[in-house]
Amino acid sequence: MSTTEIPRPVRDTGPARPARGGGRGALNARRAIAPALLYALLAVLILLPIALVALSAFTSTTPRPGGIGLSGLTLDNFSTVVGPGARGAALNSLAVGVGASVLALVIGGFLAFVTARTNVRGRRFLYFVGLVPMFLPSYVGALAWSVLGGPNAGLVNILARDLGLPTGFDVLNVPGLVFVLAIYYAPYAFLLVHASLSLMNPDLEESARVHGAAPWTVLRRVTLPLATPAVLGAAILIFVLTVENFPVSQIIGTAGGVDTIPTYVYRLMNSAPSRGNEAAAVALTLVAVVVVVTVLQRKVVSRRNYTTVSGKGLKLKVVDLGRFRTPALLLGLVYFAAATVLPLLALLFVTLHDSPYVSSVTGAFTQGGLSLEALTETVTNSVVHRATVNSVVVAVAAALLGTLLAFAVSYVVNRTKLPGREGLGHISMLPLAVPSIVLGLGLLWTWLILPVPVYGTLLVMVIAFVAAQMPQGFQGASAAILQVHAELEDSAVMHGASRLRAVWRITVPLLRVPLTSTFLLLLMLSMRELTVPLFLFTTDTRLLSIVIFDDLENGVLQRSAATSLLYCLVIFVLAYVTRRFGSRDRTGR
């Protein structure tokens, strides 16, 4: 009887080690491709524009088409920084930033407190009041308030003369600039403080009440100190945004002879000949101020522990306002009127008035002084048509590409162990510390010197918006990715799916709602943006924001007001359609 011997598989121990070593090297090389590509992309979008501004501040020439063209190292440009013009602009910017931050915190903090922690009348409506100014671009509000609050021809003063009341209302000065900026940046304080108050553990407040503290003492000694991170965060955010704000300062401040750092940089760039190197030096000073303020805020917050949310459920105690329930609602209505109702009514009145010069408000209604001519002319104007299409195309494209890029960067940073991933997050957040007018200046020079023919096209606008809004997109995408556990995606990979397929079929559908919210945020920011494209537009690539600004600068007030109304309508429709689309589930319900 013979037996057949079954051969055993031979373990190949010799060549295996070199092959495995080579495979590991190839795998590491493939893993490094994604971060390398993202680094290259972010370098062109963000690092190169900032570097060109910094280099231009230390040279005597600015970048030119076909090459960098920087030469002649010098420190003479910084003599402008310490000159009387820059000093005055810096002092005005400081006064405006501090004043607007304080007033915006008072407005937003008040609305946040009464809607989050009290029994105020109309609480849901007041929550809406706290958010709605975000859908009205600040420079449109500034245009409306320049119409309302001009010292001579302002509608408020004209109406006061019609009624025989005292005149003298004037917003074309530093207090007026503070007021306009504060009412349109108060929503940022509202959102941050409202979130903090809603998550606060009520046990500490209750303990203070048990020990005999009065309600306002509890608010002053317990509630507000616990909300310090949110309050400081909102204050620094609003300070930075108001100090770097160009459109409102240009519309309100310049008309009243008030210069700020952004308007001073703009004037240097538009002087004949252009003083780009001096503008770069002043812009660097603005960046340094923003960075210093941000660092100080982080140090103040890091000194204490503000954690109050524990594992047990929170049941927030509602503060009874008593007789103050109705007055609190009335204060909210006053803010609603100042930020939304009065500006829109002023723009509508100027648009419908039969003449760009208003001599009587009451007479326009009693003597038939209203006409649809200006509105009809604006709606049928080919320049406005093209600008509307350009704005929608650029905003949608920038929001889509920005969301995709932010998701890719956020995924690499938060879900992988790839080398160098942390640096991608730092670069993505860098535009937050760079004022828009500085970034716009750097983007102009970047796409002049790069051998890519995109300058003068809508594509350069899309690229600029993606770069400017990268911090908001990265934060939104990161918050979304961290909500979904990696095990769901890993399970699909274990069952044979590639990583890319698992992301597309598992992660992306689960993040549909938050990613839609990120897309909506970038869409609204792109539609509202004026400063970044200010140096990049041409006759064929004007956006609605540019048309409004140009008309106002050239004295065409009626068309500027009519275009502003159309602008607000387009923003509302885009927000509504995007929100409705994002709220639908995969079955179409």
XYZ file of C-alpha atoms in Angstrom:
589
model
C 0.000 0.000 0.000
C 1.440 3.216 -1.113
C 0.787 6.539 0.386
C 0.816 9.868 -1.416
C 2.635 12.583 0.370
C 0.882 15.939 0.182
C 3.460 18.660 -0.392
C 3.430 21.401 2.216
C 3.619 25.030 1.152
C 7.124 26.344 1.384
C 7.509 29.621 3.327
C 9.550 31.979 1.236
C 11.749 33.505 3.867
C 14.566 34.736 1.675
C 13.245 37.384 -0.701
C 10.303 38.270 1.553
C 12.136 40.789 3.707
C 13.430 42.958 0.896
C 10.059 42.844 -0.843
C 8.264 43.765 2.348
C 10.724 46.576 3.008
C 10.265 47.902 -0.524
C 6.506 47.610 -0.148
C 6.593 49.617 3.073
C 8.635 52.317 1.384
C 6.235 52.461 -1.540
C 3.299 52.556 0.862
C 4.840 55.430 2.810
C 5.464 57.262 -0.451
C 1.836 56.805 -1.483
C 0.642 57.949 1.932
C 2.701 61.111 1.633
C 1.121 62.061 -1.706
C -2.128 63.397 -0.230
C -0.509 65.716 2.359
C 2.022 66.889 -0.229
C -0.705 67.815 -2.700
C -2.709 69.612 -0.033
C 0.398 71.469 1.175
C 1.128 72.585 -2.394
C -2.445 73.750 -2.886
C -2.612 75.664 0.390
C 0.812 77.176 -0.276
C -0.452 78.726 -3.515
C -3.813 79.735 -2.046
C -2.652 81.157 1.295
C 1.086 81.185 1.973
C 2.268 82.758 -1.288
C -0.114 85.777 -1.141
C 0.872 86.524 2.467
C 4.572 86.072 1.663
C 4.348 88.502 -1.260
C 2.789 91.169 0.956
C 5.512 90.643 3.560
C 8.308 90.794 0.950
C 6.828 93.877 -0.706
C 6.957 95.723 2.605
C 10.764 95.390 2.585
C 11.455 96.194 -1.077
C 11.144 99.188 -3.371
C 9.196 97.412 -6.132
C 6.014 95.350 -6.212
C 5.375 92.053 -8.047
C 4.826 92.378 -11.790
C 3.379 90.025 -14.432
C 5.868 87.438 -15.591
C 7.921 87.296 -12.382
C 8.147 88.375 -8.777
C 10.061 91.502 -9.696
C 10.908 92.387 -6.106
C 14.178 94.261 -5.677
C 15.880 96.929 -3.618
C 15.700 95.854 0.017
C 14.745 98.819 2.199
C 13.042 99.829 5.428
C 11.871 103.169 4.079
C 8.362 101.856 3.515
C 7.822 101.688 7.253
C 8.278 105.447 7.549
C 4.691 105.626 6.315
C 3.611 103.499 9.273
C 4.805 106.122 11.756
C 3.650 109.049 9.613
C 0.725 111.275 10.653
C -1.708 109.682 8.203
C -1.089 106.135 9.398
C -1.036 107.194 13.060
C -4.404 108.896 12.744
C -5.857 105.901 10.895
C -4.493 103.544 13.563
C -6.012 105.577 16.408
C -9.362 105.701 14.617
C -9.229 101.939 14.005
C -8.469 101.314 17.671
C -11.323 103.557 18.833
C -13.742 102.000 16.354
C -12.682 98.434 17.196
C -12.996 98.878 20.953
C -16.228 100.854 20.765
C -17.916 98.519 18.295
C -16.828 95.445 20.274
C -18.263 96.793 23.531
C -21.554 97.893 21.957
C -21.935 94.675 19.954
C -21.298 92.639 23.128
C -23.971 94.614 24.984
C -26.520 94.083 22.194
C -25.663 90.469 21.405
C -25.138 89.507 25.047
C -28.494 90.999 26.037
C -30.356 89.134 23.278
C -28.461 85.919 24.117
C -29.319 86.154 27.813
C -33.020 86.919 27.404
C -33.529 84.206 24.754
C -31.443 81.505 26.486
C -32.243 82.004 30.161
C -35.390 84.118 30.675
C -39.156 84.101 30.122
C -39.087 87.172 27.883
C -42.104 87.675 25.634
C -41.591 86.536 22.053
C -38.446 84.569 22.831
C -38.395 82.702 19.509
C -38.895 85.931 17.597
C -36.044 87.577 19.491
C -33.803 84.629 18.590
C -34.636 85.352 14.949
C -33.913 89.047 15.557
C -30.454 88.133 16.831
C -29.598 86.285 13.617
C -31.317 88.143 10.769
C -28.715 90.957 10.401
C -26.231 88.305 9.227
C -28.239 88.066 5.989
C -27.832 91.799 5.347
C -24.256 92.613 4.241
C -22.697 95.181 6.531
C -21.822 97.528 3.669
C -25.442 97.477 2.469
C -26.425 98.441 6.007
C -23.741 101.136 5.945
C -25.118 102.464 2.648
C -28.611 102.569 4.145
C -27.442 104.360 7.290
C -25.480 106.890 5.237
C -28.808 107.643 3.550
C -30.641 107.738 6.875
C -28.101 109.570 9.011
C -26.377 112.094 6.768
C -25.999 115.435 8.570
C -27.720 117.454 5.826
C -29.575 115.228 3.379
C -30.184 112.249 5.679
C -33.756 110.969 5.661
C -33.983 111.195 9.460
C -33.119 114.891 9.426
C -35.385 115.576 6.426
C -38.297 113.866 8.160
C -37.555 115.803 11.338
C -37.744 119.064 9.365
C -41.042 117.939 7.816
C -42.473 117.343 11.291
C -40.974 120.474 12.812
C -38.643 118.541 15.095
C -35.003 119.316 15.937
C -32.410 118.060 13.437
C -28.728 117.257 13.789
C -28.613 113.438 13.605
C -25.250 112.414 12.099
C -23.635 109.007 11.634
C -20.781 110.156 9.397
C -18.248 110.231 12.227
C -16.471 107.871 14.617
C -19.536 107.288 16.901
C -21.656 106.629 13.816
C -19.080 104.177 12.489
C -19.062 102.410 15.869
C -22.870 102.239 15.859
C -23.174 100.801 12.332
C -20.430 98.212 12.838
C -21.831 97.176 16.215
C -25.372 96.473 15.012
C -24.126 94.286 12.157
C -21.533 92.370 14.176
C -23.749 91.874 17.253
C -25.008 88.505 15.820
C -21.517 87.047 16.348
C -21.696 87.923 20.047
C -25.253 86.631 20.166
C -24.355 83.206 18.785
C -21.275 82.656 20.952
C -22.788 83.896 24.223
C -26.101 82.110 23.605
C -24.284 78.799 23.141
C -22.306 79.348 26.351
C -25.364 80.242 28.429
C -27.324 77.283 27.041
C -24.607 74.782 28.042
C -23.886 76.234 31.484
C -24.422 74.012 34.528
C -27.188 75.671 36.626
C -26.014 74.048 39.909
C -23.514 76.832 40.581
C -26.172 79.498 40.158
C -28.587 77.580 42.344
C -25.941 77.226 45.044
C -25.451 80.993 45.050
C -29.201 81.558 45.390
C -29.428 79.078 48.270
C -26.769 81.078 50.099
C -28.850 84.234 49.781
C -27.442 85.948 46.695
C -29.827 88.236 44.837
C -30.639 87.390 41.179
C -28.510 90.219 39.765
C -25.661 89.292 42.125
C -25.797 85.725 40.792
C -25.691 87.093 37.263
C -22.721 89.353 38.015
C -20.703 87.001 40.260
C -21.484 83.546 38.795
C -23.122 83.562 35.350
C -21.032 86.200 33.604
C -17.663 84.944 34.961
C -18.501 81.425 33.744
C -19.298 82.847 30.307
C -15.915 84.619 30.153
C -14.453 82.460 27.344
C -17.469 83.115 25.128
C -17.527 86.816 25.977
C -13.784 87.233 25.387
C -13.937 85.135 22.237
C -16.786 87.237 20.878
C -15.015 90.466 21.872
C -11.777 89.492 20.113
C -13.602 88.202 17.036
C -15.657 91.395 16.718
C -12.619 93.581 17.397
C -10.647 91.861 14.643
C -13.537 91.960 12.172
C -14.315 95.625 12.812
C -10.684 96.776 12.766
C -10.096 95.084 9.402
C -13.500 96.054 7.944
C -13.045 98.129 4.811
C -16.485 98.684 3.192
C -18.271 100.181 6.216
C -15.270 102.369 7.005
C -15.117 103.527 3.390
C -18.850 104.334 3.168
C -19.376 105.864 6.601
C -15.898 106.979 7.637
C -14.580 108.473 4.418
C -17.737 110.559 3.952
C -17.090 112.032 7.398
C -13.348 112.436 6.955
C -12.519 109.481 9.215
C -9.648 107.306 7.984
C -8.993 103.776 9.273
C -6.119 101.435 8.472
C -8.029 99.494 5.743
C -9.189 102.694 4.021
C -5.669 104.118 4.307
C -4.221 100.988 2.626
C -6.853 101.296 -0.103
C -5.944 104.931 -0.728
C -2.247 104.060 -0.953
C -2.977 101.371 -3.539
C -5.214 103.680 -5.605
C -2.937 106.713 -5.519
C -1.163 107.797 -8.709
C 1.396 106.335 -8.875
C 0.392 103.388 -6.742
C 2.235 103.138 -3.411
C 1.994 99.369 -3.112
C 5.118 98.877 -0.999
C 3.990 101.404 1.584
C 0.532 99.818 1.559
C 2.173 96.437 2.250
C 4.091 97.912 5.210
C 0.911 99.367 6.729
C -0.915 96.083 6.049
C 1.762 94.142 7.950
C 1.199 96.434 10.917
C -2.498 95.553 10.847
C -1.638 91.836 10.765
C 0.668 92.297 13.780
C -2.122 93.998 15.751
C -4.533 91.156 14.992
C -2.004 88.490 16.018
C -1.096 90.265 19.284
C -4.738 90.691 20.303
C -5.490 87.034 19.549
C -2.507 85.830 21.616
C -3.532 88.010 24.575
C -7.056 86.598 24.466
C -5.733 83.026 24.540
C -3.507 83.798 27.531
C -6.360 85.351 29.510
C -8.680 82.406 28.878
C -6.006 79.780 29.631
C -5.418 81.078 33.164
C -8.620 79.549 34.549
C -10.779 76.495 34.121
C -14.291 77.326 32.926
C -15.621 73.784 32.474
C -19.091 73.431 34.010
C -20.821 70.805 31.858
C -20.889 67.503 33.702
C -22.184 64.059 32.872
C -25.627 64.552 34.378
C -28.423 66.229 32.483
C -28.716 69.984 32.541
C -31.986 71.661 33.458
C -31.520 75.374 33.013
C -33.444 77.583 35.439
C -35.527 80.212 33.697
C -35.030 83.681 35.108
C -38.332 85.452 35.711
C -38.056 88.982 34.312
C -41.309 90.072 35.932
C -42.283 93.551 34.766
C -39.228 93.648 32.509
C -40.638 90.976 30.142
C -42.281 93.527 27.845
C -39.502 96.165 27.995
C -36.980 93.451 27.054
C -39.069 92.604 23.989
C -39.279 96.291 23.074
C -35.483 96.648 23.296
C -35.146 93.696 20.923
C -37.600 95.356 18.529
C -35.566 98.571 18.614
C -32.480 96.619 17.548
C -34.495 94.826 14.848
C -35.668 98.167 13.505
C -32.167 99.682 13.549
C -30.422 96.705 11.945
C -33.020 95.530 9.428
C -36.314 97.401 9.077
C -35.127 101.011 8.815
C -32.205 100.234 6.438
C -34.414 98.272 4.044
C -37.133 100.931 4.137
C -34.547 103.651 3.482
C -33.156 101.800 0.462
C -36.668 101.186 -0.851
C -37.646 104.854 -0.399
C -34.551 106.115 -2.232
C -35.145 103.612 -5.027
C -38.807 104.606 -5.484
C -38.259 108.363 -5.178
C -38.626 110.109 -8.531
C -35.384 112.016 -7.998
C -32.040 111.142 -6.457
C -32.407 114.290 -4.353
C -34.944 114.083 -1.532
C -36.263 117.408 -0.229
C -39.256 116.079 1.735
C -40.138 112.628 3.025
C -43.811 113.322 3.713
C -44.136 115.255 0.450
C -43.024 112.211 -1.529
C -46.186 110.409 -0.381
C -48.630 113.331 -0.478
C -47.466 114.875 -3.772
C -46.956 111.684 -5.786
C -43.187 111.768 -5.699
C -42.684 108.008 -5.936
C -41.862 106.133 -9.132
C -40.798 102.649 -10.237
C -38.497 104.055 -12.903
C -35.210 103.583 -11.014
C -36.162 100.079 -9.893
C -37.210 99.066 -13.407
C -34.036 100.505 -14.888
C -31.906 98.574 -12.406
C -33.723 95.287 -12.918
C -33.346 95.572 -16.704
C -29.773 96.869 -16.635
C -27.314 94.598 -18.458
C -24.480 95.451 -16.046
C -26.611 94.388 -13.078
C -27.691 91.234 -14.926
C -24.111 90.208 -15.601
C -23.033 91.065 -12.066
C -25.894 88.988 -10.640
C -24.925 85.974 -12.738
C -21.257 86.462 -11.864
C -22.054 86.682 -8.141
C -24.167 83.530 -8.124
C -21.677 81.549 -10.234
C -18.693 82.638 -8.158
C -20.473 82.115 -4.829
C -21.760 78.632 -5.701
C -18.434 77.530 -7.204
C -16.417 78.929 -4.285
C -18.742 77.333 -1.735
C -18.603 73.955 -3.508
C -14.835 73.910 -4.021
C -14.241 75.380 -0.572
C -16.362 72.689 1.072
C -14.569 69.918 -0.858
C -11.111 71.282 -0.035
C -12.027 71.890 3.601
C -13.387 68.343 3.875
C -10.215 66.862 2.343
C -7.928 68.844 4.658
C -10.083 68.151 7.694
C -10.211 64.424 6.903
C -6.432 64.208 6.641
C -5.971 66.179 9.868
C -8.627 64.421 11.973
C -8.857 60.890 10.578
C -5.367 59.886 9.486
C -1.884 59.481 10.879
C -0.257 60.876 7.753
C 2.984 62.804 8.264
C 2.648 66.576 8.493
C -1.118 66.600 8.909
C -1.069 69.108 11.813
C 0.564 71.755 9.650
C -2.332 71.588 7.202
C -4.703 72.685 9.955
C -2.482 75.596 10.971
C -2.186 76.878 7.398
C -5.937 76.521 6.870
C -6.628 78.783 9.849
C -4.020 81.384 8.862
C -6.380 83.669 6.842
C -8.338 84.245 10.047
C -5.421 86.345 11.337
C -4.904 88.163 8.039
C -7.231 91.103 7.271
C -9.218 90.732 4.063
C -7.666 93.778 2.433
C -4.184 92.337 3.060
C -5.144 88.960 1.633
C -6.787 90.625 -1.366
C -3.595 92.580 -2.036
C -1.504 89.412 -1.825
C -3.881 87.490 -4.104
C -3.634 90.254 -6.710
C 0.158 89.974 -6.808
C 0.075 86.160 -6.692
C -2.024 85.746 -9.809
C -0.139 88.458 -11.627
C 3.168 86.618 -11.325
C 2.041 83.000 -11.670
C 2.149 81.692 -15.268
C -1.514 80.728 -15.127
C -3.919 82.887 -17.183
C -6.660 83.292 -14.584
C -6.333 86.998 -13.743
C -9.279 88.896 -15.216
C -11.547 85.824 -15.117
C -14.194 84.621 -12.702
C -11.889 81.755 -11.781
C -9.538 84.093 -9.913
C -12.538 85.303 -7.891
C -13.414 81.709 -6.994
C -9.812 81.001 -5.993
C -9.685 84.151 -3.859
C -12.917 83.311 -2.036
C -11.791 79.733 -1.358
C -8.559 81.063 0.158
C -10.254 83.761 2.246
C -12.914 81.418 3.647
C -10.715 78.398 4.288
C -10.795 78.876 8.118
C -14.605 78.806 8.252
C -14.765 75.818 5.922
C -12.089 73.905 7.837
C -13.783 74.517 11.182
C -17.178 73.472 9.838
C -15.845 70.326 8.168
C -13.800 69.362 11.243
C -16.803 69.710 13.528
C -18.789 67.492 11.149
C -16.118 64.765 10.804
C -15.612 64.517 14.565
C -19.328 63.748 14.973
C -19.060 60.435 13.084
C -17.087 57.578 14.622
C -14.308 56.144 12.471
C -15.496 52.560 13.160
C -18.305 52.905 10.615
C -15.857 53.696 7.854
C -13.303 51.111 9.050
C -15.985 48.428 8.980
C -16.610 49.058 5.288
C -12.870 48.836 4.602
C -12.658 45.520 6.472
C -15.411 44.163 4.212
C -13.411 44.894 1.078
C -14.219 48.505 0.200
C -11.409 50.878 -0.622
C -10.866 53.802 1.744
C -12.054 56.286 -0.874
C -15.207 54.268 -1.529
C -15.881 53.957 2.207
C -15.597 57.708 2.618
C -17.918 58.337 -0.333
C -20.542 55.729 0.609
C -20.435 55.949 4.417
C -18.892 59.165 5.759
C -20.179 61.686 3.236
C -23.863 60.615 3.408
C -23.751 60.711 7.212
C -22.307 64.232 7.062
C -24.785 65.516 4.486
C -26.517 67.949 6.836
C -23.409 69.494 8.488
C -21.581 69.678 5.160
C -24.628 71.385 3.656
C -24.473 73.867 6.519
C -20.792 74.484 5.754
C -21.658 74.968 2.083
C -24.406 77.432 3.031
C -22.026 79.360 5.286
C -19.395 79.652 2.539
C -22.109 80.590 0.047
C -23.323 83.449 2.247
C -19.777 84.632 2.929
C -18.989 84.614 -0.787
C -22.132 86.563 -1.637
C -21.360 89.148 1.073
C -17.668 89.580 0.276
C -16.455 92.904 -1.111
C -12.936 93.517 0.174
C -11.125 90.474 -1.248
C -12.293 90.936 -4.877
C -11.759 94.701 -4.724
C -8.279 94.408 -6.308
C -9.167 91.510 -8.616
C -12.239 92.521 -10.615
C -12.314 93.755 -14.202
C -15.136 95.219 -16.298
C -16.350 91.732 -17.255
C -15.975 90.144 -13.807
C -17.771 92.634 -11.587
C -19.905 91.177 -8.821
C -23.037 92.700 -7.309
C -21.050 93.911 -4.316
C -18.598 95.663 -6.652
C -21.422 97.273 -8.674
C -23.008 98.627 -5.483
C -19.669 99.989 -4.291
C -18.777 101.528 -7.683
C -22.171 103.205 -8.057
C -21.921 104.673 -4.581
C -18.370 105.902 -5.195
C -19.505 107.525 -8.464
C -22.556 109.182 -6.885
C -25.202 106.973 -8.552
C -27.131 106.585 -5.303
C -30.488 105.400 -6.659
C -29.064 102.506 -8.649
C -26.806 101.611 -5.753
C -29.844 101.433 -3.434
C -31.910 99.477 -5.978
C -29.056 97.021 -6.611
C -28.678 96.582 -2.840
C -32.328 95.518 -2.575
C -31.843 93.049 -5.437
C -28.662 91.853 -3.735
C -30.476 91.120 -0.457
C -33.208 89.285 -2.383
C -30.651 87.079 -4.177
C -28.934 86.264 -0.872
C -32.248 85.325 0.743
C -33.299 83.111 -2.194
C -29.935 81.325 -2.255
C -30.056 80.750 1.506
C -33.638 79.464 1.328
C -33.039 77.127 -1.624
C -29.838 75.721 -0.132
C -31.446 75.194 3.259
C -34.469 73.488 1.715
C -32.226 71.237 -0.373
C -30.078 70.385 2.619
C -33.084 69.521 4.781
C -34.383 66.871 2.358
C -33.390 63.291 3.093
C -32.209 60.762 0.564
C -35.762 59.535 -0.174
C -36.849 63.035 -1.159
C -39.161 63.597 1.799
